[in-house]
Tab-separated table of C-alpha atoms and ligand atoms in Angstrom:
chain	number	residue	atom	x	y	z
A	238	MET	CA	-2.553	25.476	-53.323
A	239	THR	CA	-2.396	26.289	-49.641
A	240	ALA	CA	1.035	27.034	-48.364
A	241	SER	CA	1.675	24.678	-45.388
A	242	THR	CA	4.687	23.659	-43.340
A	243	ILE	CA	5.445	20.039	-43.025
A	244	ARG	CA	7.201	19.160	-39.917
A	245	PRO	CA	7.499	16.168	-37.592
A	246	ALA	CA	4.489	15.788	-35.178
A	247	ARG	CA	4.772	16.810	-31.570
A	248	PRO	CA	2.874	15.451	-28.655
A	249	ALA	CA	0.868	18.665	-28.612
A	250	ASP	CA	-0.542	17.739	-32.078
A	251	ALA	CA	-2.278	14.708	-30.790
A	252	ALA	CA	-5.752	16.327	-30.554
A	253	ALA	CA	-5.642	17.747	-33.985
A	254	ILE	CA	-4.382	14.385	-35.366
A	255	ALA	CA	-7.275	12.667	-33.584
A	256	GLU	CA	-9.807	15.062	-34.930
A	257	ILE	CA	-8.684	14.615	-38.560
A	258	TYR	CA	-8.451	10.811	-38.186
A	259	ASN	CA	-11.972	10.704	-36.808
A	260	GLN	CA	-13.227	12.627	-39.885
A	261	GLY	CA	-11.686	9.890	-42.053
A	262	ILE	CA	-13.121	7.164	-39.776
A	263	ARG	CA	-16.684	8.645	-39.921
A	264	GLY	CA	-16.419	9.062	-43.765
A	265	ARG	CA	-16.039	5.299	-44.253
A	266	GLN	CA	-13.906	5.745	-47.346
A	267	ALA	CA	-10.522	5.714	-45.800
A	268	THR	CA	-9.995	2.826	-43.347
A	269	PHE	CA	-11.580	-0.402	-41.833
A	270	GLU	CA	-11.317	1.228	-38.430
A	271	THR	CA	-14.691	2.307	-36.924
A	272	GLU	CA	-13.600	3.307	-33.437
A	273	GLU	CA	-12.923	6.982	-33.010
A	274	ARG	CA	-9.766	8.009	-31.288
A	275	THR	CA	-8.991	10.388	-28.406
A	276	ALA	CA	-6.030	12.789	-28.122
A	277	GLU	CA	-4.690	10.498	-25.324
A	278	GLU	CA	-4.778	7.444	-27.572
A	279	ARG	CA	-3.071	9.407	-30.434
A	280	ALA	CA	-0.455	10.684	-28.018
A	281	ALA	CA	0.536	7.159	-27.148
A	282	TRP	CA	0.481	6.236	-30.878
A	283	LEU	CA	2.668	9.242	-31.691
A	284	ALA	CA	5.112	8.202	-28.975
A	285	ALA	CA	5.691	4.839	-30.798
A	286	HIS	CA	6.852	6.620	-33.864
A	287	ASP	CA	10.482	7.336	-34.516
A	288	GLU	CA	12.809	8.664	-37.257
A	289	ARG	CA	12.526	5.467	-39.248
A	290	HIS	CA	8.748	5.491	-39.061
A	291	PRO	CA	7.782	9.129	-38.542
A	292	CYS	CA	4.526	10.978	-38.274
A	293	LEU	CA	4.644	14.339	-40.105
A	294	VAL	CA	2.024	17.083	-39.895
A	295	ALA	CA	0.991	19.953	-42.224
A	296	ALA	CA	0.485	23.189	-40.335
A	297	ILE	CA	-0.869	26.459	-41.822
A	298	PRO	CA	-0.241	29.868	-40.260
A	299	GLU	CA	-3.031	31.432	-38.243
A	300	ALA	CA	-3.289	34.684	-36.112
A	301	ALA	CA	-2.774	32.644	-32.985
A	302	GLY	CA	0.174	30.596	-34.313
A	303	GLU	CA	-0.512	27.665	-36.613
A	304	ARG	CA	-3.164	25.080	-37.330
A	305	VAL	CA	-2.521	21.356	-38.001
A	306	VAL	CA	-4.625	20.454	-40.995
A	307	GLY	CA	-3.101	17.085	-42.045
A	308	TRP	CA	-0.904	14.344	-41.108
A	309	VAL	CA	0.895	11.311	-42.636
A	310	ALA	CA	2.561	8.412	-40.835
A	311	THR	CA	4.460	5.297	-41.697
A	312	ASP	CA	4.441	2.102	-39.733
A	313	THR	CA	6.193	-1.205	-40.002
A	314	TYR	CA	4.951	-3.342	-42.856
A	315	ARG	CA	5.923	-6.750	-41.444
A	316	PRO	CA	8.075	-7.641	-38.522
A	317	ARG	CA	10.351	-10.055	-40.799
A	318	HIS	CA	13.796	-8.839	-41.115
A	319	CYS	CA	13.841	-9.054	-44.942
A	320	TYR	CA	10.962	-6.504	-45.087
A	321	ARG	CA	12.530	-3.892	-42.796
A	322	GLY	CA	12.939	-1.473	-45.791
A	323	ILE	CA	9.179	-1.397	-46.528
A	324	ALA	CA	6.687	0.812	-44.631
A	325	GLU	CA	2.974	1.282	-44.801
A	326	PHE	CA	1.586	4.801	-44.849
A	327	SER	CA	-1.575	6.589	-43.964
A	328	VAL	CA	-2.545	10.123	-44.900
A	329	TYR	CA	-5.342	12.259	-43.689
A	330	VAL	CA	-6.278	15.899	-44.406
A	331	HIS	CA	-8.821	17.948	-42.551
A	332	GLU	CA	-12.158	17.967	-44.422
A	333	ASP	CA	-12.009	21.862	-44.724
A	334	TYR	CA	-8.486	21.811	-46.325
A	335	ARG	CA	-8.789	18.985	-48.904
A	336	GLY	CA	-8.076	19.649	-52.567
A	337	ARG	CA	-5.424	22.259	-51.843
A	338	GLY	CA	-2.266	20.214	-52.342
A	339	ILE	CA	-1.775	19.452	-48.732
A	340	GLY	CA	-2.072	15.551	-49.093
A	341	ALA	CA	0.511	15.789	-52.070
A	342	ALA	CA	2.944	17.736	-49.900
A	343	LEU	CA	2.561	15.311	-47.096
A	344	LEU	CA	3.166	12.226	-49.305
A	345	GLU	CA	6.283	13.922	-50.911
A	346	ALA	CA	7.615	14.756	-47.470
A	347	ILE	CA	7.176	11.221	-46.050
A	348	ALA	CA	8.647	9.621	-49.121
A	349	ALA	CA	11.749	11.883	-48.754
A	350	ALA	CA	11.918	11.075	-45.017
A	351	ALA	CA	11.546	7.298	-45.702
A	352	ALA	CA	14.333	7.355	-48.440
A	353	ARG	CA	16.558	9.205	-46.013
A	354	ALA	CA	15.924	6.554	-43.422
A	355	GLY	CA	17.140	3.876	-45.922
A	356	LEU	CA	13.675	2.447	-46.619
A	357	TRP	CA	13.257	1.222	-50.218
A	358	LYS	CA	9.475	1.107	-50.613
A	359	LEU	CA	6.176	2.606	-49.314
A	360	VAL	CA	2.922	0.638	-49.584
A	361	SER	CA	-0.713	1.166	-48.714
A	362	ARG	CA	-4.122	-0.191	-49.350
A	363	VAL	CA	-6.977	1.961	-50.688
A	364	PHE	CA	-10.745	1.327	-51.121
A	365	PRO	CA	-11.478	1.196	-54.771
A	366	GLU	CA	-14.185	3.915	-54.209
A	367	ASN	CA	-11.668	6.312	-52.663
A	368	THR	CA	-11.215	8.396	-55.684
A	369	ALA	CA	-9.295	11.182	-53.899
A	370	SER	CA	-6.795	8.744	-52.357
A	371	ARG	CA	-6.231	6.938	-55.740
A	372	ALA	CA	-5.748	10.239	-57.415
A	373	LEU	CA	-3.309	11.519	-54.806
A	374	CYS	CA	-1.355	8.254	-54.927
A	375	ALA	CA	-1.219	8.255	-58.711
A	376	ARG	CA	0.022	11.825	-58.720
A	377	ALA	CA	2.665	11.012	-56.016
A	378	GLY	CA	4.190	8.191	-58.243
A	379	PHE	CA	2.465	5.113	-56.713
A	380	ARG	CA	1.657	2.190	-58.796
A	381	GLU	CA	-1.624	0.216	-58.352
A	382	VAL	CA	-0.376	-3.348	-57.904
A	383	GLY	CA	-3.699	-5.099	-57.908
A	384	VAL	CA	-6.887	-5.706	-55.846
A	385	TYR	CA	-7.162	-7.785	-52.716
A	386	GLN	CA	-10.790	-8.972	-52.997
A	387	ARG	CA	-13.033	-9.249	-49.924
A	388	HIS	CA	-10.100	-8.163	-47.722
A	389	ALA	CA	-12.057	-7.390	-44.668
A	390	MET	CA	-15.605	-6.173	-43.531
A	391	LEU	CA	-16.630	-2.626	-42.800
A	392	ASP	CA	-20.049	-2.239	-41.197
A	393	GLY	CA	-20.790	-5.846	-42.064
A	394	VAL	CA	-19.930	-5.537	-45.802
A	395	TRP	CA	-17.041	-7.188	-47.555
A	396	ARG	CA	-14.699	-4.555	-49.093
A	397	ASP	CA	-11.965	-4.868	-51.612
A	398	VAL	CA	-8.760	-2.869	-51.421
A	399	VAL	CA	-6.314	-1.584	-54.055
A	400	ILE	CA	-2.593	-2.196	-53.127
A	401	VAL	CA	-0.352	0.723	-54.045
A	402	GLU	CA	3.471	0.863	-53.956
A	403	ARG	CA	6.101	3.368	-54.566
A	404	LEU	CA	9.768	2.483	-54.898
A	405	LEU	CA	12.073	4.976	-53.171
A	406	ASN	CA	15.755	5.579	-53.792
A	407	ALA	CA	16.773	2.168	-55.243
A	408	GLU	CA	20.537	2.628	-54.667
A	409	ARG	CA	20.167	3.531	-50.926
A	410	GLY	CA	17.623	0.806	-50.592
A	411	ALA	CA	19.963	-1.822	-51.947
A	412	ARG	CA	22.635	-0.679	-49.588
A	413	SER	CA	20.342	-0.990	-46.555
A	414	ALA	CA	19.150	-4.354	-47.676
A	415	GLU	CA	22.670	-5.670	-47.594
A	416	ARG	CA	23.101	-4.773	-43.865
B	20	LIG	C1	-7.049	11.394	-49.781
B	20	LIG	C2	-6.712	12.817	-49.167
B	20	LIG	C3	-5.606	12.599	-48.148
B	20	LIG	C4	-6.135	13.705	-50.348
B	20	LIG	O1	-5.575	14.872	-49.810
B	20	LIG	P1	-5.764	16.302	-50.413
B	20	LIG	O2	-5.024	17.280	-49.717
B	20	LIG	O3	-7.201	16.562	-50.502
B	20	LIG	O4	-5.222	16.037	-51.941
B	20	LIG	P2	-4.381	17.067	-52.852
B	20	LIG	O5	-5.204	18.372	-52.784
B	20	LIG	O6	-2.987	17.126	-52.510
B	20	LIG	O7	-4.595	16.391	-54.247
B	20	LIG	C5	-3.701	15.475	-54.793
B	20	LIG	C6	-4.082	15.021	-56.114
B	20	LIG	O8	-5.322	14.235	-55.950
B	20	LIG	C7	-6.385	14.758	-56.748
B	20	LIG	N1	-7.594	14.770	-55.917
B	20	LIG	C8	-7.772	15.094	-54.636
B	20	LIG	N2	-8.963	14.916	-54.256
B	20	LIG	C9	-9.675	14.412	-55.336
B	20	LIG	C10	-11.037	14.029	-55.517
B	20	LIG	N3	-11.908	14.023	-54.531
B	20	LIG	N4	-11.283	13.450	-56.760
B	20	LIG	C11	-10.428	13.461	-57.780
B	20	LIG	N5	-9.106	13.892	-57.596
B	20	LIG	C12	-8.748	14.308	-56.486
B	20	LIG	C13	-6.029	16.221	-56.925
B	20	LIG	O9	-6.624	16.819	-58.078
B	20	LIG	C14	-4.549	16.152	-57.034
B	20	LIG	O10	-4.069	15.767	-58.345
B	20	LIG	P3	-3.453	16.910	-59.360
B	20	LIG	O11	-2.312	17.557	-58.649
B	20	LIG	O12	-3.128	16.097	-60.636
B	20	LIG	O13	-4.465	17.865	-59.558
B	20	LIG	C15	-7.900	13.445	-48.554
B	20	LIG	O14	-9.038	13.488	-49.498
B	20	LIG	C16	-8.425	12.719	-47.292
B	20	LIG	O15	-7.883	13.125	-46.213
B	20	LIG	N6	-9.290	11.836	-47.405
B	20	LIG	C17	-9.824	11.165	-46.258
B	20	LIG	C18	-8.754	10.205	-45.762
B	20	LIG	C19	-8.214	9.185	-46.746
B	20	LIG	O16	-8.974	8.692	-47.546
B	20	LIG	N7	-6.929	8.898	-46.696
B	20	LIG	C20	-6.317	7.992	-47.596
B	20	LIG	C21	-6.355	6.553	-47.057
B	20	LIG	S1	-4.867	6.192	-46.085
């Protein structure tokens, strides 16, 4: 376990977030995205996040201050009003810091933030071959709902995805669903 601080992302984190995301894109196990991102693009992406759909980072202490080694973000699941309490999440940890509990800490923090914001469910889609992500989600209390077959192509090859969901604070969620 590496002791990390989980905090809301700041504009200055955009370069580290882009670097970590690009590692995931190049690895071809995490996302259908193939276009690598720049710090500028991630800064604009960060600016679109808010308290309801935050981006959090994991930072570890370093002599010069701290180093951002992972991030997690939620986004709107669907624009329809009835789905406003559901968010999709993405989580990425720097290659050199995987397997140290950072992904688990990020997922717990985003689940707590989402519950506080009145959301009732987190969902994501994971490639069946992404053993690390499936293990992380299972450990964090996500249920594998099923498999979308031939969901999209990556590098010209059809790929399936496993849908995962975690119900958050049911009572708060029910209250926010009534509003
Ligand atoms: C998936 C990812 C975020 C996991 O983060 P991490 O910090 O390495 O995960 P953790 O160290 O917190 O491990 C969480 C659990 O998953 C398990 N796990 C992690 N990596 C694993 C692997 N490669 N194989 C099997 N289990 C693994 C751990 O053992 C742990 O379970 P435990 O507490 O029961 O031992 C990281 O591998 C990553 O960034 N991958 C590339 C991006 C990606 O695939 N993101 C998910 C798609 S949105």
